[in-house]
Coordinates of C-alpha atoms in Angstrom, one line a residue:
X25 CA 0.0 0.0 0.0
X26 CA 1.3 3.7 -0.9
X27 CA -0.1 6.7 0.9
X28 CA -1.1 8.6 -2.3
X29 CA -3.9 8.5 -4.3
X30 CA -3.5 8.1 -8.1
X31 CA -6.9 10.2 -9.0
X32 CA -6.9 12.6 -6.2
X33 CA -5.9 16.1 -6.2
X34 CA -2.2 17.2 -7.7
X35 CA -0.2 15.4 -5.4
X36 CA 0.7 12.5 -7.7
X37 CA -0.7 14.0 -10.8
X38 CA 2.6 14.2 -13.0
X39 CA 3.2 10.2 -12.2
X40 CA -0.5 9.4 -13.6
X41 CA -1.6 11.4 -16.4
X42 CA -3.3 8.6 -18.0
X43 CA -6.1 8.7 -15.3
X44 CA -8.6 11.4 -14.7
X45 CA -8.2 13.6 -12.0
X46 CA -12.0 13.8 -11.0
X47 CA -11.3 14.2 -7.0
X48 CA -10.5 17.1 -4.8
X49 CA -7.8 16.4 -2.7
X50 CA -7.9 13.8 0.6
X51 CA -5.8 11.7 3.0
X52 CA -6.9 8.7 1.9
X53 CA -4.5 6.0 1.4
X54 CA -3.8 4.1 -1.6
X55 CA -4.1 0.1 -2.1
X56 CA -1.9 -1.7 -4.3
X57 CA -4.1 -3.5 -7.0
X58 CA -3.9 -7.1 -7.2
X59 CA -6.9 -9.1 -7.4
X60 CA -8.7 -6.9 -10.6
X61 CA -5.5 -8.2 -12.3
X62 CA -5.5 -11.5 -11.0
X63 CA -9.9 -11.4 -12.6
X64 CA -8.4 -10.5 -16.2
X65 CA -5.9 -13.5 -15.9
X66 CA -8.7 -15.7 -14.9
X67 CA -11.2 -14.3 -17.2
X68 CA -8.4 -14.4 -20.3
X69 CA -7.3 -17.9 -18.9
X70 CA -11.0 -19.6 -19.1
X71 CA -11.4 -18.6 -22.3
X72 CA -8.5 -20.2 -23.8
X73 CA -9.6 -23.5 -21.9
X74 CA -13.0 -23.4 -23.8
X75 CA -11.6 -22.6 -27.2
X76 CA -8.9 -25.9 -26.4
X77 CA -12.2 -27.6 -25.9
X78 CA -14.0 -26.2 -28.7
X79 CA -11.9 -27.4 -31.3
X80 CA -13.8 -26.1 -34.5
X81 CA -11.4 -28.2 -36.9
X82 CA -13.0 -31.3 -35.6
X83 CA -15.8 -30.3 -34.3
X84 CA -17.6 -28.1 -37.2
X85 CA -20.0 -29.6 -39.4
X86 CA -19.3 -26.9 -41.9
X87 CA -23.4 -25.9 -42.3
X88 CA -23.0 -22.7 -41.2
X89 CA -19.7 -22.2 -43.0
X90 CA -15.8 -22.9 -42.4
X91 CA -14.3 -21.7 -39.6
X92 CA -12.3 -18.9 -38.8
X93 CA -8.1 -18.2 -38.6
X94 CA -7.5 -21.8 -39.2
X95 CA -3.9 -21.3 -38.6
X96 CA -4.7 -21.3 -35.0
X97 CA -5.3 -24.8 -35.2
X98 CA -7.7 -26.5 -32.5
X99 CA -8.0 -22.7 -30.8
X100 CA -9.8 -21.7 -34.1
X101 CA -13.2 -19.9 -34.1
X102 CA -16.6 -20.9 -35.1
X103 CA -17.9 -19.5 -38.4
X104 CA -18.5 -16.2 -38.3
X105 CA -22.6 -16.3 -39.1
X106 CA -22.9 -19.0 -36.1
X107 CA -20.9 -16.8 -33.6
X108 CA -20.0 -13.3 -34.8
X109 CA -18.0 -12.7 -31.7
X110 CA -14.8 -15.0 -33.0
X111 CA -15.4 -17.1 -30.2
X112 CA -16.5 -21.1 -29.2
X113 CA -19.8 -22.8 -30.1
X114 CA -23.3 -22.6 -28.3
X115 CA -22.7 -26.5 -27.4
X116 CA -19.1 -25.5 -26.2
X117 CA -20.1 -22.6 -24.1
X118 CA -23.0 -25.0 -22.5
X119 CA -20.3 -27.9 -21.7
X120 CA -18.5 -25.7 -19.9
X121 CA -21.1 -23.6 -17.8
X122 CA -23.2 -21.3 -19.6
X123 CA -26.0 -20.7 -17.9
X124 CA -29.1 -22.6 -19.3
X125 CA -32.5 -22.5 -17.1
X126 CA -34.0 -25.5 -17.4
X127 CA -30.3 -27.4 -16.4
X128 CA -30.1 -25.2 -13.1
X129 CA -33.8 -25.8 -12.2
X130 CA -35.2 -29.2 -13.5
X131 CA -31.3 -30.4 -13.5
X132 CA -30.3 -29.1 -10.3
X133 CA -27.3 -27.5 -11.7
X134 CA -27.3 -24.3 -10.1
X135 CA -23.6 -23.9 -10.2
X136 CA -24.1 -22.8 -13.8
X137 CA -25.2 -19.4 -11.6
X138 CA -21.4 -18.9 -10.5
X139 CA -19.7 -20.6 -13.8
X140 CA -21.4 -18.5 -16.2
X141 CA -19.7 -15.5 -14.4
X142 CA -16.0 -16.8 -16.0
X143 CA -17.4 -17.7 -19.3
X144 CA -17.0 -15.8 -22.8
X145 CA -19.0 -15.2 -25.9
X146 CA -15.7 -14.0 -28.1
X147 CA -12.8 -12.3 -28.0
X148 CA -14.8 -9.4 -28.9
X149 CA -16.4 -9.9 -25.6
X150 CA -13.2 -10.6 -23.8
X151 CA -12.1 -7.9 -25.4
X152 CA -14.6 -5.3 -24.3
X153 CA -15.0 -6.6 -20.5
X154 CA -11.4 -6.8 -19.7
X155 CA -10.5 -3.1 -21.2
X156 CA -13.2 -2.4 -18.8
X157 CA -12.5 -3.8 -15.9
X158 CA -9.1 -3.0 -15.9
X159 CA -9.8 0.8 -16.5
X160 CA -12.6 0.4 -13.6
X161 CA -11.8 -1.9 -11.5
X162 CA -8.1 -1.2 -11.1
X163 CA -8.8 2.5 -9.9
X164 CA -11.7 0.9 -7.8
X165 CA -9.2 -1.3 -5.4
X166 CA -7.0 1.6 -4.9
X167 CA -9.5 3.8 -3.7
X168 CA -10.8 0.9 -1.6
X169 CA -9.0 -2.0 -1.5
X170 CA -9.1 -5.8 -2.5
X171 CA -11.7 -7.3 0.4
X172 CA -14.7 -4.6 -1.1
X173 CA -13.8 -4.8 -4.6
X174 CA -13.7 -7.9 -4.6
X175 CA -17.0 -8.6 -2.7
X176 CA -18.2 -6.4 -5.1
X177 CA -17.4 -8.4 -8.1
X178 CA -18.6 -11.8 -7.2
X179 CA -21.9 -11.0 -5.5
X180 CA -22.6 -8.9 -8.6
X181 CA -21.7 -11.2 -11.0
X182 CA -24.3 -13.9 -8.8
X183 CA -27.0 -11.7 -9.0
X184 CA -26.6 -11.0 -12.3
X185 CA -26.8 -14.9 -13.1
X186 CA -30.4 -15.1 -10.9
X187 CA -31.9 -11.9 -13.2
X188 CA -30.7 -14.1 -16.1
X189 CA -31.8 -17.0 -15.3
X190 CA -35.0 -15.9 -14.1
X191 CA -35.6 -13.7 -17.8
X192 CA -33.6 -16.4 -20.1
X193 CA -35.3 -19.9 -20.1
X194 CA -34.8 -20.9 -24.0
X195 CA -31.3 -19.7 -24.8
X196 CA -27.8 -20.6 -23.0
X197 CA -26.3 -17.2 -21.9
X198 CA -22.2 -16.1 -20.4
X199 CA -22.7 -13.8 -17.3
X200 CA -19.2 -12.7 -17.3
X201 CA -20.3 -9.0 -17.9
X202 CA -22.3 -9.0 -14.8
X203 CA -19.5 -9.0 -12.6
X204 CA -18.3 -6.1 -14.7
X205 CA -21.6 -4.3 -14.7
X206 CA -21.2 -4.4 -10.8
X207 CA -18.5 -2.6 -10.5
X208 CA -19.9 0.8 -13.1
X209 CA -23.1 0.1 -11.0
X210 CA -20.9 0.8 -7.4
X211 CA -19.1 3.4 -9.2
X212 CA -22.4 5.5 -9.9
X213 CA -23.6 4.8 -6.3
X214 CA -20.4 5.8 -4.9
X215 CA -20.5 8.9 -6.9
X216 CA -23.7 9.9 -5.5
X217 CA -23.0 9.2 -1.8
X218 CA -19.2 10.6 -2.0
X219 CA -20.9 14.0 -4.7
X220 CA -19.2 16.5 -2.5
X221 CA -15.2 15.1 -2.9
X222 CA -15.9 15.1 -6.6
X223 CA -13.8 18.1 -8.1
X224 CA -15.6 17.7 -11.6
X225 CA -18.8 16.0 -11.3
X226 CA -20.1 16.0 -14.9
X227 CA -16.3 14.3 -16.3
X228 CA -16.8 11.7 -14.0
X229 CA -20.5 10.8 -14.5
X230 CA -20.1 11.5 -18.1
X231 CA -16.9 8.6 -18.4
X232 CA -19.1 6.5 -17.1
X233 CA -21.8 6.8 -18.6
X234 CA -19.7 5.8 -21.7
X235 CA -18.1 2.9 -20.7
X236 CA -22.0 1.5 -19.7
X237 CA -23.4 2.5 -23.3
X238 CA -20.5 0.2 -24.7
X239 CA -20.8 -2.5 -22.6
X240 CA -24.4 -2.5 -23.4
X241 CA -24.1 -2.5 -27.4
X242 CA -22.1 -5.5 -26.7
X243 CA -25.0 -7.2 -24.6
X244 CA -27.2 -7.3 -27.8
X245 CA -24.9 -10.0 -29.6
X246 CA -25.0 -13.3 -29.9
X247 CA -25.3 -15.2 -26.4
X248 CA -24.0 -12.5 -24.1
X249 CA -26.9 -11.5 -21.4
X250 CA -28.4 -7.9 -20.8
X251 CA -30.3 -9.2 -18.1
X252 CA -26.7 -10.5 -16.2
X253 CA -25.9 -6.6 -17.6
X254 CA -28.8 -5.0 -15.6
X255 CA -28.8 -8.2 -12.6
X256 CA -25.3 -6.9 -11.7
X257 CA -25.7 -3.4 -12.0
X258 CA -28.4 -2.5 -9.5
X259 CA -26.4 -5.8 -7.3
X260 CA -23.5 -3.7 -7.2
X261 CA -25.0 0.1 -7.2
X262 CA -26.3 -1.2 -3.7
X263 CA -23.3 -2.5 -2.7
X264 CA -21.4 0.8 -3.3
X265 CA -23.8 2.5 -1.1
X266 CA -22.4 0.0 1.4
X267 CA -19.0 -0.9 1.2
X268 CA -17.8 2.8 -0.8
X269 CA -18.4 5.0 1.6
X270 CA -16.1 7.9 1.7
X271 CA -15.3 10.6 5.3
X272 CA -16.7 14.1 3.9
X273 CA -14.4 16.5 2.8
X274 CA -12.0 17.7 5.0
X275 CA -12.5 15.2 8.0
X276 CA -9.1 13.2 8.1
X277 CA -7.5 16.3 8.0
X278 CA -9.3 18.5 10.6
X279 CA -8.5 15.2 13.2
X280 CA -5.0 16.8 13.8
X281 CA -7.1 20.0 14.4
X282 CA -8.1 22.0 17.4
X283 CA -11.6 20.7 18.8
X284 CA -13.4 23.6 18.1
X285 CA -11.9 23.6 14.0
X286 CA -13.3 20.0 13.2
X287 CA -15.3 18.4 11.7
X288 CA -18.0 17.0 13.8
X289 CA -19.3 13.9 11.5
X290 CA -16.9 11.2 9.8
X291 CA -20.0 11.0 7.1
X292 CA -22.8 13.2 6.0
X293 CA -26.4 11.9 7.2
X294 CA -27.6 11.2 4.0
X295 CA -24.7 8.7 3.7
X296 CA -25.9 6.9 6.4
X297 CA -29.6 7.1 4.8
X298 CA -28.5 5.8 1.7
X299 CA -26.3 2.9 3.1
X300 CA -29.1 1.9 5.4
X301 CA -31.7 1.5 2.3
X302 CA -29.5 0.1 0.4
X303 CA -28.6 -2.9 2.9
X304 CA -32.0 -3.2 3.5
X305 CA -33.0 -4.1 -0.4
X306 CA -30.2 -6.4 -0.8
X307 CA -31.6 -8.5 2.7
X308 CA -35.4 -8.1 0.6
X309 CA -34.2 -9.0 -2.4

């Protein structure tokens, strides 16, 4: 851990001009980022598994056409009209864990609801999440750390396999982007509970808003899930109210303060209304 903060005030700014400086200034310290890393790998690392499985060459019947940069051999992609995505087939992706709703209720295999959360359409989708979740998440578990981050991600990525699951009975669907959807859902919440560190509000909400019309574009191809999308966003926008809570502005550093010159509260009240209703949907729901 490092006492700085990468995206907070000027401190630190000429080390990190690739990042946004969307904070005002605090005492906050900063975590070393390990574990969003360590989800790429893992991510990245399932997908090659399935396309070793997948095996077009030998697998393809050819109906829907030959398959795709043959020169990688059994790590080739399906044709192009069955999976646009360059990616494995439907079969494939159920083999190895897609989530399918009448396997995880009249088959009892609900641990397609947490397998489904490592699983791929394409590179395209690869692609698209881990660019994401490394420009997210890594700046997430330096504000905060591994232990909320990470909680983040998985229970996300969970509920965004029940909202599947319950919306999705015909089709097989990936819930990897769920997880991911998690995280821009905690980043909006903690946005709204932290408004006042914020140094340039609009920037911030604005990036974000981006990176969740992309991510969605994405969710209407082939086999990748909006409902995961939408499951793990409101999952993790109530988590952020929880776990991302942030001391108002000029707290930490009043402490060293005469009694009189501080600040009275660690948090605002509506923090504490916020986090309160936010805990009490996620018991309800």
């Amino acid at each position: 851990m490092a006492s700085g903060d990468l995206e907070r005030g000027t401190k630190n700014r000429g080390n990190n001009a690739n990042f946004p400086s969307y904070y005002v200034e605090t005492a906050e310290k900063q975590w070393t980022s390990w574990i969003i890393p360590m989800f790429v790998v893992a991510n990245i690392a399932v997908f090659i598994v399935v396309m070793y499985v997948n095996d077009c060459p030998k697998k393809s019947l050819g109906i829907e056409g030959s398959c795709v940069a043959k020169f990688l051999g059994r790590f080739s992609f399906q044709p192009l009209k069955e999976n646009p995505l360059f990616g494995p087939s439907a079969a494939t992706l159920e083999k190895m864990g897609s989530l399918k709703w009448n396997k995880v209720v009249h088959g009892h295999q609900g641990w397609r609801l947490i397998t489904c959360m490592w699983l791929h359409a394409g590179v395209v989708h690869v692609l698209a999440n881990m660019l994401s979740l490394i420009f997210i998440g890594i700046r997430l578990e330096q504000q905060f750390g591994f232990v909320r981050v990470g909680i983040i991600y998985l229970v996300s990525g969970f509920g965004g396999s029940i909202l599947s699951s319950l919306f999705i009975q015909q089709n097989i669907s990936v819930g990897a982007s769920g997880a991911l959807f998690g995280l821009l859902g905690a980043m909006l919440s903690e946005l709204l509970t932290n408004w006042t560190i914020y140094s340039n509000k609009i920037a911030a909400l604005l990036t974000l808003v981006v990176i969740i019309a992309i991510n969605l574009a994405v969710g209407i191809l082939p086999h990748v899930d909006n409902f995961a999308h939408i499951g793990g966003f409101m999952s993790g926008f109530l988590l952020g109210f929880v776990f991302l809570l942030r001391p108002q502005f000029g707290w930490a550093k009043n402490q060293h303060s005469p009694a009189d010159g501080r600040v009275k509260s660690k948090h605002k009240a509506y923090q504490y209304v916020l986090m309160l209703a936010a805990a009490v949907l996620l018991i309800v729901g």
